[in-house]
Each structure stands twice: as structure tokens, then as C-alpha cells.
Amino acid sequence: MPLYWRIFLLNGVVLLAATALLLGPVTVSTPVLLTEAAVLTGGLAAMLVANALLLRVGLAPLERLTRAMTTTDLLRPGRRPAVSGHAEIAELITAFHTMLDRLEEERATSSARALSAQEAERHRISQELHDEVGQTLTAVLLELKRVAGDAPPAVREELGQVQETTRGSLEEIRRIARRLRPGVLAELGLTAALKSLTTEFTHPGLSVRHHLDPDLPPLGRDTELVLYRVAQEGLTNTARHARARHAELTLRHTASGVELRVHDDGGGIGAAPEGAGIRGMRERALLIGARLSLEPCPGGGTDVRLTVPDRNS
């Protein structure tokens, strides 16, 4: 039973016992006059109502703290309960805020380490795919070309098909390596990397357009990487799950900072739980103090927004 009702019922029992005594052996008149009974009953009702209101006001901060404890998500920082109430309750809410600060700081530190290790591992795998697997497939292509030159016409045709399959596998390996390590981001900058990303995801079933603001403020290396990864994950979800025909990637400079938006006309997010990709986007957003929102669009589709606040504002 909640604390409010336990205290209220306990007080009610005491008041009922006092009233019963007044109406029984301890009374003003014997027998009890109707007016006296009415006065005592009205007084009891007034005391119960006053007691309920006082308890409700006194325990309201605890109820707000309970709701905050049950709904707090470290990946979605929101409003915290205000420090109010008497000394013990105010101290409890303050301790809860201190605990949240510590948990958010520890999670940000651990997430930064994990994402840094993830980027390093992506770089290593990309390098191995490019240097080892890519070179091996290139050597296989050259050998197939040499063998096909000396083979009979019937075998030459079959070798040509094997060459095309190998060439397709080599292109796929290079595409995966580019996704794991966006070299264009480090070499040509964020705008060029996002343009390349939209081109990569455009295919006969999906058209991806971009609107990139040329007047962007200076962004740090970590911020550019987060913007790129969020755009990459948003377009990946669109291509794999949304069943969309059109998508737009927008990067613009607003009064509050830099806003990245990925919008599609697919089936929307629905009631499906968030997967590892979306939670990864939220963790990356927290690393740079950005705000991430995923919302369904009124006309269908999903709208992903990442807002990076302007450090100078």
C-alpha cells in the first residue's frame, strides 16, 4: 500500500476511534443529541479532508520523484523533479540528482571508450579488407584474365562469368571497407562525405536527395564523425526496413546550432522497440551534447533529427 494511504488510514482510524468515544461513553449528553452527532460527524469529515489534503501536499514531491525514477533513461535526458518538500524529502531528491549526474558522467565516459574502440576496430577491419582481401581478389582477377586468354572458347565464356562474379565481390568488399572507415570524411570533409553517402544509398528502388548548407560553423572531428555516423545509420535503416521510395538528407545551420535530418516516406517506426543501431545513435549524440529525436511523420515515414548546439551561443 502506498505511503500516502497508510498514513491517511492510520490517522482515519485514530479519528474514528475518538469520534466513537465521544458518541459512546464519553459524550456531552446522554442520550446523544442529534445536533451534537451532526457536529461531531461534520468535524470528523472536515478533519479527514484536511488530513488528506495536507498529506497530498506533503507527499507530492515523493510521488514526482517516484515517477522520475521509473521513467528516467540515461540515453534520453529529460526534466528532473524540482527540489521541494521538507528537509528529508528535499535531501532525497537532491541525492537522486547527484546519483543521476554520476551515472550520466560514467555512462558518457564508458560510451566514449567503447565507441573509440569500435572506430579503431572498424579501421583495422577496413584496412585488412582493403589490403588483404582486396589485393587477393585483384590477383585472382588478373590470373583469371591470363587463363582466359589461353583457354578454348567454351571455357573462356565460363571464365568470363567467374571474372564478373569476382569483380562484383571485389566491389562489394571495397564498399564495405568504405562504410567501415569513411576516408572521404578525413580527406574531403563532412559535406563531401555526406554527398558520397547519398550516392551510395541511391539505387533503382530508393532515391536519396541531399540538401547541404554550405555556411556551416567550424565543427570538431568528433562532431563531424557523429553527424556522419548518424546519417549513415539513418539511411541504413531506411534502406533495410522502411520500404521507402524517397529519402532526404538535410544538413543546415540554424539559430540554435547545426541540424542533421534524415527523412523518408516509408512505413514509419511503428511500435517496434529500439534496436542497437538507434541506441548507438543516442549514445553518439550524448557524447557531443547533441539532441536526437526519432518521430513518425504525419504523412507516413520516419523523421530523424540530430541537433548539435552552437558552442558560441
XYZ file of C-alpha atoms in Angstrom:
313
model
C 0.000 0.000 0.000
C 1.397 3.472 -0.852
C 2.773 5.568 1.985
C 0.077 8.191 1.453
C -2.786 5.764 2.052
C -1.088 4.083 5.006
C -0.668 7.399 6.813
C -4.144 8.557 5.853
C -5.842 5.357 7.029
C -3.882 5.359 10.271
C -4.984 8.903 11.002
C -8.513 8.000 9.994
C -8.600 5.084 12.452
C -7.470 7.367 15.257
C -10.080 9.980 14.416
C -12.819 7.380 14.093
C -11.919 5.938 17.488
C -12.037 9.400 19.048
C -15.416 10.090 17.479
C -16.758 6.725 18.634
C -15.723 7.509 22.169
C -17.438 10.849 22.021
C -20.596 9.261 20.679
C -20.396 6.414 23.216
C -19.426 6.553 26.881
C -17.584 9.850 26.596
C -20.236 12.236 25.365
C -21.652 15.602 26.128
C -25.193 14.434 26.512
C -26.857 11.142 27.250
C -28.554 10.146 25.065
C -26.678 11.807 22.221
C -28.452 14.764 20.809
C -28.953 14.903 17.063
C -27.227 18.272 16.817
C -24.194 17.001 18.737
C -23.909 13.946 16.484
C -24.146 16.170 13.403
C -21.460 18.487 14.727
C -19.118 15.614 15.569
C -19.708 13.915 12.202
C -19.085 17.181 10.343
C -15.982 17.795 12.377
C -14.698 14.286 11.577
C -15.315 14.786 7.853
C -13.548 18.144 7.915
C -10.571 16.665 9.747
C -10.332 13.778 7.286
C -10.454 16.121 4.289
C -7.871 18.447 5.807
C -5.666 15.481 6.677
C -5.931 14.125 3.120
C -5.046 17.497 1.580
C -2.087 18.025 3.896
C -0.731 14.555 3.187
C -1.225 15.012 -0.546
C 0.715 18.273 -0.499
C 3.421 16.887 1.757
C 3.974 13.675 -0.202
C 3.621 15.132 -3.715
C 7.426 15.573 -4.107
C 7.875 11.882 -3.300
C 5.347 10.934 -5.990
C 7.179 13.092 -8.555
C 10.463 11.506 -7.520
C 8.967 8.026 -7.905
C 7.750 8.826 -11.433
C 11.169 10.228 -12.328
C 12.908 7.107 -11.003
C 10.680 4.782 -13.031
C 10.874 6.763 -16.287
C 14.471 8.043 -16.339
C 16.519 6.836 -19.305
C 20.189 7.819 -19.403
C 20.029 7.857 -23.209
C 17.150 10.359 -23.099
C 17.954 13.086 -20.581
C 14.806 14.916 -19.616
C 13.371 17.161 -16.964
C 14.219 16.262 -13.387
C 11.910 16.675 -10.396
C 12.317 20.009 -8.638
C 13.870 20.006 -5.183
C 10.888 20.675 -2.888
C 9.268 19.403 0.273
C 10.570 19.259 3.806
C 14.189 18.646 4.739
C 14.182 14.842 4.419
C 12.309 14.811 1.110
C 14.437 17.640 -0.342
C 17.598 15.775 0.653
C 16.294 12.615 -1.020
C 15.571 14.455 -4.301
C 18.989 16.148 -4.162
C 20.643 12.753 -3.637
C 18.725 11.419 -6.662
C 20.021 14.303 -8.814
C 23.575 13.644 -7.632
C 23.213 9.967 -8.474
C 21.925 10.818 -11.973
C 24.849 13.184 -12.567
C 27.303 10.480 -11.593
C 25.588 7.816 -13.717
C 25.424 10.100 -16.774
C 29.100 11.003 -16.393
C 30.130 7.367 -16.003
C 27.989 6.300 -18.958
C 29.395 9.070 -21.138
C 32.950 8.033 -20.239
C 32.319 4.340 -20.862
C 30.446 5.076 -24.106
C 33.299 7.252 -25.343
C 35.779 4.457 -24.685
C 33.550 1.859 -26.316
C 32.898 3.982 -29.413
C 36.591 4.858 -29.692
C 37.462 1.167 -29.558
C 34.711 0.474 -32.108
C 36.102 3.063 -34.530
C 39.606 1.640 -34.102
C 38.316 -1.865 -34.793
C 36.436 -0.628 -37.863
C 39.616 0.998 -39.109
C 41.561 -2.238 -38.622
C 38.934 -4.390 -40.379
C 38.662 -1.884 -43.226
C 42.422 -1.906 -43.660
C 42.552 -5.689 -43.726
C 39.676 -5.906 -46.204
C 41.364 -3.405 -48.483
C 44.950 -4.639 -48.192
C 44.489 -8.387 -47.887
C 41.111 -9.481 -49.232
C 41.026 -6.764 -51.889
C 44.519 -7.472 -53.149
C 43.837 -11.214 -53.148
C 40.706 -10.753 -55.268
C 42.602 -8.428 -57.603
C 45.263 -11.092 -58.058
C 42.543 -13.658 -58.754
C 41.058 -11.381 -61.422
C 44.408 -10.966 -63.139
C 45.017 -14.710 -63.064
C 41.565 -15.418 -64.483
C 42.230 -12.931 -67.271
C 45.520 -14.648 -68.111
C 43.974 -18.111 -68.074
C 41.002 -16.980 -70.147
C 43.360 -15.709 -72.851
C 44.762 -19.211 -73.406
C 41.545 -21.184 -72.832
C 39.223 -22.619 -75.502
C 36.195 -20.503 -76.441
C 33.737 -22.604 -74.399
C 35.861 -22.427 -71.246
C 36.639 -18.769 -71.915
C 32.963 -17.877 -71.627
C 32.657 -19.648 -68.283
C 35.821 -17.955 -67.060
C 34.311 -14.628 -68.083
C 31.324 -15.288 -65.815
C 33.675 -16.155 -62.939
C 35.535 -12.913 -63.614
C 32.334 -10.892 -63.344
C 31.401 -12.625 -60.092
C 34.846 -11.967 -58.671
C 34.753 -8.353 -59.824
C 31.366 -7.891 -58.127
C 32.741 -9.393 -54.917
C 35.717 -7.033 -55.094
C 33.420 -4.017 -55.457
C 31.331 -5.204 -52.512
C 34.460 -5.603 -50.386
C 35.541 -2.065 -51.272
C 32.068 -0.718 -50.475
C 32.083 -2.400 -47.058
C 35.567 -1.048 -46.379
C 34.416 2.491 -47.233
C 31.477 2.170 -44.850
C 33.676 0.910 -42.049
C 36.175 3.724 -42.473
C 34.906 6.876 -44.223
C 38.207 8.022 -45.703
C 36.442 10.775 -47.645
C 35.407 12.328 -44.317
C 39.010 12.805 -43.220
C 40.260 13.777 -46.671
C 37.499 15.991 -48.138
C 35.323 16.966 -45.158
C 31.792 16.385 -43.912
C 29.896 17.839 -46.869
C 31.701 15.687 -49.426
C 31.310 12.613 -47.208
C 27.537 13.119 -46.917
C 27.215 13.623 -50.668
C 29.091 10.374 -51.222
C 26.821 8.682 -48.680
C 23.642 9.684 -50.509
C 25.099 8.457 -53.784
C 25.995 5.144 -52.191
C 22.466 4.515 -50.907
C 20.733 5.574 -54.127
C 19.603 2.585 -56.197
C 16.683 1.817 -58.533
C 14.302 1.214 -55.610
C 15.346 4.184 -53.477
C 16.078 7.783 -54.426
C 18.113 9.777 -51.891
C 18.455 13.551 -52.236
C 20.651 15.849 -50.195
C 20.360 19.486 -49.119
C 23.609 20.587 -47.503
C 24.085 24.097 -46.156
C 27.458 25.476 -47.335
C 27.523 28.005 -44.482
C 28.341 25.706 -41.559
C 30.222 26.745 -38.416
C 33.535 25.061 -37.589
C 32.903 21.564 -36.296
C 35.291 19.358 -34.388
C 36.479 15.997 -35.619
C 34.301 14.084 -33.131
C 31.222 16.146 -34.065
C 31.718 15.501 -37.781
C 32.140 11.785 -37.148
C 28.935 11.656 -35.067
C 26.999 13.545 -37.761
C 28.296 11.166 -40.421
C 27.551 8.017 -38.402
C 24.021 9.161 -37.530
C 23.320 9.954 -41.191
C 24.761 6.580 -42.181
C 22.646 4.684 -39.636
C 19.514 6.634 -40.584
C 19.923 5.854 -44.282
C 20.788 2.233 -43.488
C 17.536 1.845 -41.552
C 15.657 3.473 -44.424
C 17.179 1.144 -46.995
C 16.737 -2.026 -44.924
C 13.495 -1.631 -43.008
C 11.417 1.354 -44.156
C 10.382 0.108 -47.624
C 10.712 3.728 -48.739
C 10.975 5.074 -52.278
C 12.342 8.519 -51.465
C 14.600 9.846 -48.725
C 16.157 13.232 -47.976
C 19.332 14.086 -46.111
C 19.492 17.673 -44.848
C 22.289 19.458 -43.011
C 21.702 23.082 -42.144
C 22.862 25.830 -39.830
C 20.081 27.093 -37.537
C 19.906 29.695 -34.803
C 20.477 27.016 -32.163
C 23.278 25.157 -33.931
C 23.661 22.542 -36.665
C 20.747 20.254 -37.517
C 21.012 16.963 -39.385
C 17.770 15.475 -40.687
C 17.071 12.143 -42.403
C 13.505 11.880 -43.692
C 11.848 9.086 -45.697
C 8.375 8.170 -46.957
C 8.426 4.582 -45.719
C 6.282 2.674 -43.273
C 7.478 4.501 -40.160
C 8.939 3.202 -36.923
C 5.631 1.929 -35.527
C 5.665 0.289 -32.101
C 8.846 -1.708 -32.682
C 11.397 -1.489 -29.848
C 14.576 0.430 -30.499
C 17.414 -1.710 -31.782
C 21.138 -1.492 -31.273
C 21.523 0.937 -34.182
C 19.181 3.565 -32.723
C 20.641 3.204 -29.242
C 24.075 3.630 -30.786
C 22.901 6.889 -32.364
C 21.647 8.090 -28.980
C 24.966 7.264 -27.338
C 26.881 9.130 -30.027
C 24.604 12.138 -29.642
C 25.224 12.264 -25.898
C 28.983 12.257 -26.459
C 28.858 15.680 -28.142
C 25.944 17.076 -26.135
C 23.531 16.819 -29.067
C 19.804 16.066 -29.030
C 18.437 13.166 -31.080
C 14.776 12.647 -31.921
C 13.047 9.929 -33.941
C 9.436 10.664 -34.780
C 6.832 9.392 -37.254
C 5.819 11.855 -39.945
C 2.138 12.835 -40.334
C 2.063 11.663 -43.940
C 3.999 8.463 -43.247
C 7.673 7.736 -42.893
C 10.255 8.495 -40.233
C 11.997 11.726 -39.330
C 15.412 11.513 -37.643
C 16.826 14.787 -36.284
C 20.166 15.411 -34.643
C 20.662 18.912 -33.270
C 24.175 19.928 -32.290
C 24.067 23.070 -30.131
C 26.171 26.063 -31.079
C 29.008 26.322 -28.562
C 29.240 30.084 -29.100
C 25.589 30.818 -28.344
